[in-house]
Amino acid sequence: MLKIINKDALDELAEVLGKGIYEGYTLERIQREAPDFHFYLKENHKVLACCSIWIHTNMIDEKGVRAGAIGHFEACNEDSAKIVLMEACNKLKEVGEAYVIGPIDGSTWNSYRLVTHSDGSMPFLMEPKYKRGYSQWLENIGFKPTYQYFSTKETIERVVEETTKANQNEINQSKLEQSELELNELDQSINEKQRLLEIKTIKLTQLEEALDKIYEISIQSFKSNLFYKPIEREAFKAMYRGYQQFLVEELVLIAEKAGRPVGFIFAVPNYFDQTRRSVIIKTIAVLPEYQQEGIGKKLYQEITNKALNLGFTEFITALIYKGNHSQKLCESAKMMREYTLFRKELNNELS
């Protein structure tokens, strides 16, 4: 039996959530992520597959075209997956969506992407779970692997070596390309910018204030990102409060210039692998008008020093979109995982 539940009746899911393929799902989460429709296939009192859809999402692709979305996707087998996914695609086409992306739970602020390649290393905190077969099942009904992401790992000692070498190379190149007068002017300009820049650790006793600053930077620096969708302040802060038990003050840094918050770096210890003493760099962001001033690099250097002082030995730079400028920070690191967001065109789709 295939059941379709609209957004006004999501509380009907209470009887199936938290068990079987719905393990880890709660009614609070489903309602917060607010799908327009939820589908599930049930036989002999067992749910075999499920997914949700979001319509008219205001998530925009690289060509400015709005996306429909499929998420909350779980299945026991391919046949069951095909039934709920095709029904979901038909509904999206019916309401006029040109294409659909997935898996994405309504927004890039929520869980999205599938693990599609791994070096075999242990999963890390906050990483999407590997789901065997899911990517192939999507491809078999016309979804194409379209948007690629990755995570890397690297020893912090090597990061220090590479950063020192890169800084020296920049200095040497500047000396070759510019006159002594120009170099003096450049040094004065850099010194002035650095004098105004302060990098501060957060205080867990003042977490709400820190989250307000991080929110303001995030909504400005990410608004040009692929499939960006605005988020309300309280929803954003609630999401980050969920990490509070994992936070170390020295690993969340906010850059301020003349008293104005202009950038941040957010990292947490990888509690899934305590023996490796690794740190996950989850987010780094700088306000658009300050992105040519080396603030991101300065934040990265500062957190490197703090992580070393705390006894950590490895960085995991997490979930970077291929083509994003932040991937320059980990160009020499080892690829540990790749992730994919899939896309399916609906205009020529047969029901």
CSV table of C-alpha atoms in Angstrom, one decimal:
chain,number,residue,atom,x,y,z
A,1,MET,CA,0.0,0.0,0.0
A,2,LEU,CA,1.4,3.4,-1.0
A,3,LYS,CA,0.3,6.2,1.2
A,4,ILE,CA,0.7,10.0,0.5
A,5,ILE,CA,0.5,12.5,3.3
A,6,ASN,CA,0.3,16.2,2.8
A,7,LYS,CA,2.0,18.9,4.9
A,8,ASP,CA,-1.1,19.4,7.0
A,9,ALA,CA,-1.2,15.8,8.2
A,10,LEU,CA,2.4,15.0,9.0
A,11,ASP,CA,1.5,14.0,12.5
A,12,GLU,CA,0.1,10.8,11.0
A,13,LEU,CA,3.7,9.6,10.6
A,14,ALA,CA,4.1,9.3,14.4
A,15,GLU,CA,3.1,5.6,14.3
A,16,VAL,CA,6.0,4.6,11.9
A,17,LEU,CA,8.8,7.0,12.8
A,18,GLY,CA,11.8,5.9,14.8
A,19,LYS,CA,11.8,2.2,13.7
A,20,GLY,CA,12.9,0.2,10.6
A,21,ILE,CA,13.9,2.5,7.7
A,22,TYR,CA,12.7,5.5,9.8
A,23,GLU,CA,15.4,4.9,12.4
A,24,GLY,CA,16.7,8.4,13.5
A,25,TYR,CA,13.6,10.2,12.2
A,26,THR,CA,11.4,12.1,14.7
A,27,LEU,CA,8.1,13.9,14.2
A,28,GLU,CA,9.8,17.1,15.4
A,29,ARG,CA,12.4,16.8,12.6
A,30,ILE,CA,9.9,16.0,9.9
A,31,GLN,CA,7.7,18.9,10.9
A,32,ARG,CA,10.6,21.3,11.1
A,33,GLU,CA,11.9,20.4,7.7
A,34,ALA,CA,8.3,20.8,6.4
A,35,PRO,CA,7.9,18.8,3.2
A,36,ASP,CA,4.8,19.4,1.1
A,37,PHE,CA,4.1,15.7,0.7
A,38,HIS,CA,5.5,12.5,2.2
A,39,PHE,CA,5.2,9.1,0.5
A,40,TYR,CA,5.7,5.7,2.0
A,41,LEU,CA,5.1,2.1,0.8
A,42,LYS,CA,3.9,-0.3,3.5
A,43,GLU,CA,3.4,-4.1,3.2
A,44,ASN,CA,2.5,-6.5,6.1
A,45,HIS,CA,2.9,-3.8,8.7
A,46,LYS,CA,6.4,-2.9,7.5
A,47,VAL,CA,7.5,0.3,5.7
A,48,LEU,CA,9.6,-0.7,2.7
A,49,ALA,CA,10.4,2.8,1.3
A,50,CYS,CA,9.7,6.4,1.8
A,51,CYS,CA,10.5,9.9,0.6
A,52,SER,CA,9.3,13.5,0.9
A,53,ILE,CA,9.0,16.3,-1.7
A,54,TRP,CA,9.3,20.1,-1.5
A,55,ILE,CA,7.7,22.1,-4.3
A,56,HIS,CA,8.3,25.8,-5.3
A,57,THR,CA,11.4,25.7,-3.1
A,58,ASN,CA,13.1,28.9,-4.3
A,59,MET,CA,16.3,26.9,-4.5
A,60,ILE,CA,18.0,28.0,-7.7
A,61,ASP,CA,20.5,26.2,-9.9
A,62,GLU,CA,23.5,27.6,-11.8
A,63,LYS,CA,21.2,28.8,-14.6
A,64,GLY,CA,18.7,30.5,-12.3
A,65,VAL,CA,16.1,27.8,-12.7
A,66,ARG,CA,14.1,26.7,-9.6
A,67,ALA,CA,14.5,23.2,-8.3
A,68,GLY,CA,12.0,20.7,-6.9
A,69,ALA,CA,13.4,18.5,-4.2
A,70,ILE,CA,13.3,14.9,-3.0
A,71,GLY,CA,14.6,14.0,0.5
A,72,HIS,CA,13.9,11.8,3.5
A,73,PHE,CA,14.6,9.0,1.1
A,74,GLU,CA,15.0,5.5,2.6
A,75,ALA,CA,14.3,2.1,1.2
A,76,CYS,CA,14.8,-1.6,1.8
A,77,ASN,CA,15.2,-2.6,-1.8
A,78,GLU,CA,15.3,-1.2,-5.3
A,79,ASP,CA,11.8,-2.1,-6.4
A,80,SER,CA,10.3,-0.4,-3.4
A,81,ALA,CA,12.5,2.6,-3.9
A,82,LYS,CA,11.4,2.9,-7.5
A,83,ILE,CA,7.7,3.0,-6.6
A,84,VAL,CA,8.0,5.9,-4.1
A,85,LEU,CA,10.5,7.9,-6.1
A,86,MET,CA,8.5,7.7,-9.3
A,87,GLU,CA,5.3,8.7,-7.5
A,88,ALA,CA,7.2,11.6,-6.0
A,89,CYS,CA,8.6,12.7,-9.5
A,90,ASN,CA,5.1,12.5,-11.0
A,91,LYS,CA,3.7,14.7,-8.3
A,92,LEU,CA,6.5,17.3,-8.8
A,93,LYS,CA,5.9,17.2,-12.6
A,94,GLU,CA,2.2,17.7,-12.0
A,95,VAL,CA,2.8,20.9,-10.1
A,96,GLY,CA,5.0,22.3,-12.8
A,97,GLU,CA,8.6,21.6,-11.6
A,98,ALA,CA,11.1,21.3,-14.5
A,99,TYR,CA,13.5,19.2,-12.6
A,100,VAL,CA,14.2,17.7,-9.2
A,101,ILE,CA,17.3,17.4,-7.1
A,102,GLY,CA,18.0,14.9,-4.4
A,103,PRO,CA,18.5,13.6,-1.9
A,104,ILE,CA,18.0,16.9,0.0
A,105,ASP,CA,15.8,17.3,3.0
A,106,GLY,CA,14.3,20.6,1.8
A,107,SER,CA,17.3,22.8,2.1
A,108,THR,CA,21.1,22.7,2.0
A,109,TRP,CA,20.9,23.7,5.7
A,110,ASN,CA,19.5,20.2,6.3
A,111,SER,CA,20.9,16.8,5.4
A,112,TYR,CA,21.7,16.3,1.7
A,113,ARG,CA,23.9,14.4,-0.8
A,114,LEU,CA,24.9,10.7,-0.9
A,115,VAL,CA,28.3,9.2,-0.2
A,116,THR,CA,29.5,7.9,-3.6
A,117,HIS,CA,33.2,7.2,-3.0
A,118,SER,CA,35.3,6.5,0.1
A,119,ASP,CA,38.8,5.6,0.9
A,120,GLY,CA,37.5,3.2,3.6
A,121,SER,CA,38.3,5.4,6.6
A,122,MET,CA,35.8,5.7,9.4
A,123,PRO,CA,32.8,8.1,9.1
A,124,PHE,CA,33.2,11.3,10.9
A,125,LEU,CA,30.8,13.4,13.0
A,126,MET,CA,28.1,15.3,11.0
A,127,GLU,CA,28.9,13.4,7.8
A,128,PRO,CA,26.1,12.0,5.6
A,129,LYS,CA,25.7,8.2,6.2
A,130,TYR,CA,26.8,5.8,3.5
A,131,LYS,CA,23.6,4.1,2.1
A,132,ARG,CA,24.4,1.0,0.0
A,133,GLY,CA,22.7,0.9,-3.4
A,134,TYR,CA,20.9,4.2,-3.1
A,135,SER,CA,23.0,6.1,-5.8
A,136,GLN,CA,22.5,3.2,-8.3
A,137,TRP,CA,18.7,3.1,-7.6
A,138,LEU,CA,18.5,6.8,-8.3
A,139,GLU,CA,20.5,6.5,-11.6
A,140,ASN,CA,18.3,3.5,-12.7
A,141,ILE,CA,15.2,5.8,-12.8
A,142,GLY,CA,16.9,8.7,-14.6
A,143,PHE,CA,18.6,10.7,-11.9
A,144,LYS,CA,22.1,11.9,-13.0
A,145,PRO,CA,25.0,12.5,-10.7
A,146,THR,CA,25.4,16.2,-11.2
A,147,TYR,CA,26.8,18.2,-8.3
A,148,GLN,CA,30.0,16.9,-6.6
A,149,TYR,CA,31.4,17.5,-3.1
A,150,PHE,CA,34.3,16.1,-1.2
A,151,SER,CA,36.0,15.8,2.2
A,152,THR,CA,39.8,15.6,2.8
A,153,LYS,CA,42.2,14.8,5.6
A,154,GLU,CA,45.7,16.0,6.3
A,155,THR,CA,48.0,16.1,9.3
A,156,ILE,CA,48.1,19.5,11.0
A,157,GLU,CA,51.9,19.4,10.9
A,158,ARG,CA,51.8,19.2,7.1
A,159,VAL,CA,49.3,22.1,7.0
A,160,VAL,CA,51.8,24.2,8.9
A,161,GLU,CA,54.6,23.3,6.5
A,162,GLU,CA,52.5,24.0,3.4
A,163,THR,CA,51.2,27.3,4.8
A,164,THR,CA,54.8,28.5,5.6
A,165,LYS,CA,56.0,27.5,2.2
A,166,ALA,CA,53.0,29.2,0.4
A,167,ASN,CA,53.5,32.4,2.4
A,168,GLN,CA,57.2,32.5,1.5
A,169,ASN,CA,56.4,31.9,-2.1
A,170,GLU,CA,53.9,34.8,-2.2
A,171,ILE,CA,56.5,37.1,-0.6
A,172,ASN,CA,59.2,36.1,-3.2
A,173,GLN,CA,56.8,36.5,-6.1
A,174,SER,CA,55.8,40.0,-4.9
A,175,LYS,CA,59.4,41.0,-4.7
A,176,LEU,CA,60.0,39.9,-8.3
A,177,GLU,CA,56.9,41.7,-9.7
A,178,GLN,CA,57.0,45.0,-7.8
A,179,SER,CA,59.3,47.8,-7.2
A,180,GLU,CA,60.6,48.7,-3.7
A,181,LEU,CA,58.2,51.6,-3.5
A,182,GLU,CA,55.3,49.4,-4.4
A,183,LEU,CA,56.4,46.8,-1.9
A,184,ASN,CA,56.5,49.4,0.9
A,185,GLU,CA,53.1,50.6,0.0
A,186,LEU,CA,51.8,47.0,-0.1
A,187,ASP,CA,53.4,46.2,3.3
A,188,GLN,CA,51.7,49.3,4.8
A,189,SER,CA,48.4,48.3,3.3
A,190,ILE,CA,48.6,44.8,4.7
A,191,ASN,CA,49.8,46.0,8.1
A,192,GLU,CA,46.9,48.4,8.2
A,193,LYS,CA,44.4,45.7,7.4
A,194,GLN,CA,45.9,43.3,9.9
A,195,ARG,CA,46.0,46.0,12.6
A,196,LEU,CA,42.2,46.4,12.3
A,197,LEU,CA,41.5,42.6,12.2
A,198,GLU,CA,40.9,40.8,15.4
A,199,ILE,CA,40.3,37.0,15.6
A,200,LYS,CA,38.5,36.0,18.7
A,201,THR,CA,37.5,32.6,20.2
A,202,ILE,CA,33.9,32.2,21.3
A,203,LYS,CA,32.8,31.9,24.9
A,204,LEU,CA,30.4,29.0,25.5
A,205,THR,CA,28.8,31.1,28.2
A,206,GLN,CA,27.9,33.6,25.5
A,207,LEU,CA,27.0,31.2,22.8
A,208,GLU,CA,23.8,33.0,21.8
A,209,GLU,CA,25.7,36.2,21.0
A,210,ALA,CA,28.3,34.2,19.0
A,211,LEU,CA,25.5,32.4,17.0
A,212,ASP,CA,24.0,35.8,16.2
A,213,LYS,CA,27.3,36.9,14.6
A,214,ILE,CA,27.7,33.6,12.8
A,215,TYR,CA,24.2,33.8,11.4
A,216,GLU,CA,24.7,37.3,10.0
A,217,ILE,CA,27.9,36.3,8.3
A,218,SER,CA,26.4,33.1,7.0
A,219,ILE,CA,23.3,34.5,5.3
A,220,GLN,CA,25.5,37.1,3.5
A,221,SER,CA,28.4,34.9,2.5
A,222,PHE,CA,26.4,31.9,1.4
A,223,LYS,CA,23.5,33.6,-0.5
A,224,SER,CA,25.3,33.2,-3.9
A,225,ASN,CA,25.9,29.4,-3.3
A,226,LEU,CA,24.2,26.8,-5.4
A,227,PHE,CA,20.6,26.0,-4.2
A,228,TYR,CA,20.9,28.6,-1.3
A,229,LYS,CA,17.6,29.1,0.5
A,230,PRO,CA,17.2,31.7,3.3
A,231,ILE,CA,16.8,30.5,6.8
A,232,GLU,CA,15.2,32.2,9.8
A,233,ARG,CA,17.6,33.3,12.6
A,234,GLU,CA,16.0,31.0,15.3
A,235,ALA,CA,16.0,28.0,13.0
A,236,PHE,CA,19.7,28.6,12.2
A,237,LYS,CA,20.6,29.0,15.9
A,238,ALA,CA,18.7,25.9,16.9
A,239,MET,CA,20.6,23.9,14.3
A,240,TYR,CA,24.0,25.1,15.7
A,241,ARG,CA,22.9,24.6,19.3
A,242,GLY,CA,22.7,21.0,18.4
A,243,TYR,CA,26.5,20.9,18.3
A,244,GLN,CA,26.9,22.6,21.7
A,245,GLN,CA,28.0,19.4,23.5
A,246,PHE,CA,30.8,19.0,21.0
A,247,LEU,CA,32.2,22.5,21.0
A,248,VAL,CA,35.6,23.6,22.1
A,249,GLU,CA,35.9,27.4,22.5
A,250,GLU,CA,39.3,27.6,20.8
A,251,LEU,CA,38.0,25.8,17.6
A,252,VAL,CA,35.2,28.4,16.8
A,253,LEU,CA,36.8,31.7,15.8
A,254,ILE,CA,35.2,34.9,14.7
A,255,ALA,CA,37.1,37.6,12.7
A,256,GLU,CA,36.2,41.2,13.5
A,257,LYS,CA,37.3,44.3,11.7
A,258,ALA,CA,37.0,47.6,13.4
A,259,GLY,CA,34.5,45.8,15.7
A,260,ARG,CA,32.4,44.4,12.9
A,261,PRO,CA,32.1,40.5,12.5
A,262,VAL,CA,33.4,39.8,9.0
A,263,GLY,CA,34.2,36.1,9.0
A,264,PHE,CA,34.3,32.9,11.1
A,265,ILE,CA,35.6,29.3,11.1
A,266,PHE,CA,33.6,26.6,12.8
A,267,ALA,CA,35.3,23.4,13.8
A,268,VAL,CA,34.7,20.5,16.2
A,269,PRO,CA,36.7,17.5,17.4
A,270,ASN,CA,35.8,14.3,15.6
A,271,TYR,CA,34.2,12.4,18.5
A,272,PHE,CA,33.6,9.4,16.2
A,273,ASP,CA,37.4,8.7,16.2
A,274,GLN,CA,38.9,10.0,19.4
A,275,THR,CA,42.2,8.1,19.1
A,276,ARG,CA,43.2,9.9,15.9
A,277,ARG,CA,42.8,13.3,17.6
A,278,SER,CA,41.2,14.8,14.5
A,279,VAL,CA,39.4,18.1,14.1
A,280,ILE,CA,36.6,18.6,11.6
A,281,ILE,CA,36.5,22.0,9.8
A,282,LYS,CA,32.8,22.3,9.1
A,283,THR,CA,32.4,25.8,7.9
A,284,ILE,CA,34.5,28.8,6.9
A,285,ALA,CA,32.9,32.0,5.7
A,286,VAL,CA,33.8,35.6,5.1
A,287,LEU,CA,31.5,38.5,4.1
A,288,PRO,CA,31.6,39.1,0.3
A,289,GLU,CA,33.1,42.6,0.5
A,290,TYR,CA,36.0,41.2,2.6
A,291,GLN,CA,36.8,38.1,0.6
A,292,GLN,CA,39.9,39.5,-1.1
A,293,GLU,CA,41.7,40.4,2.1
A,294,GLY,CA,43.0,37.0,3.1
A,295,ILE,CA,40.7,36.7,6.1
A,296,GLY,CA,39.8,33.1,5.3
A,297,LYS,CA,43.4,32.2,5.2
A,298,LYS,CA,44.1,34.0,8.4
A,299,LEU,CA,41.3,32.2,10.2
A,300,TYR,CA,42.6,28.9,8.8
A,301,GLN,CA,46.2,29.6,10.1
A,302,GLU,CA,44.8,30.7,13.5
A,303,ILE,CA,42.8,27.5,13.9
A,304,THR,CA,45.8,25.5,12.8
A,305,ASN,CA,47.9,26.9,15.6
A,306,LYS,CA,45.1,26.5,18.2
A,307,ALA,CA,44.5,22.8,17.2
A,308,LEU,CA,48.2,22.1,17.5
A,309,ASN,CA,48.3,23.6,20.9
A,310,LEU,CA,45.3,21.5,22.0
A,311,GLY,CA,47.1,18.3,20.9
A,312,PHE,CA,45.2,17.5,17.8
A,313,THR,CA,47.1,15.9,14.9
A,314,GLU,CA,44.7,15.8,11.9
A,315,PHE,CA,42.3,18.1,10.0
A,316,ILE,CA,39.2,16.8,8.2
A,317,THR,CA,38.0,19.6,5.9
A,318,ALA,CA,34.4,18.6,5.4
A,319,LEU,CA,31.8,18.6,2.5
A,320,ILE,CA,33.3,21.1,0.1
A,321,TYR,CA,31.6,21.8,-3.2
A,322,LYS,CA,33.9,21.1,-6.1
A,323,GLY,CA,34.7,24.5,-7.6
A,324,ASN,CA,34.3,26.4,-4.4
A,325,HIS,CA,37.1,28.9,-3.6
A,326,SER,CA,37.6,27.3,-0.2
A,327,GLN,CA,39.0,24.1,-1.7
A,328,LYS,CA,42.3,26.0,-2.2
A,329,LEU,CA,42.8,25.6,1.6
A,330,CYS,CA,43.2,21.8,1.2
A,331,GLU,CA,44.7,21.3,-2.3
A,332,SER,CA,47.5,19.2,-1.0
A,333,ALA,CA,45.3,17.0,1.3
A,334,LYS,CA,44.2,13.5,0.7
A,335,MET,CA,40.7,12.9,-0.6
A,336,MET,CA,38.8,10.7,1.8
A,337,ARG,CA,35.2,10.9,0.6
A,338,GLU,CA,33.2,12.1,-2.3
A,339,TYR,CA,29.5,12.9,-2.3
A,340,THR,CA,26.9,13.6,-5.0
A,341,LEU,CA,23.7,15.5,-5.3
A,342,PHE,CA,21.6,14.0,-8.1
A,343,ARG,CA,19.3,15.7,-10.7
A,344,LYS,CA,16.4,14.4,-12.8
A,345,GLU,CA,14.8,16.4,-15.6
A,346,LEU,CA,11.0,16.2,-15.5
A,347,ASN,CA,9.8,18.1,-18.6
A,348,ASN,CA,10.0,15.0,-20.8
A,349,GLU,CA,9.3,12.5,-18.1
A,350,LEU,CA,6.6,9.9,-18.9
A,351,SER,CA,4.2,9.1,-16.0
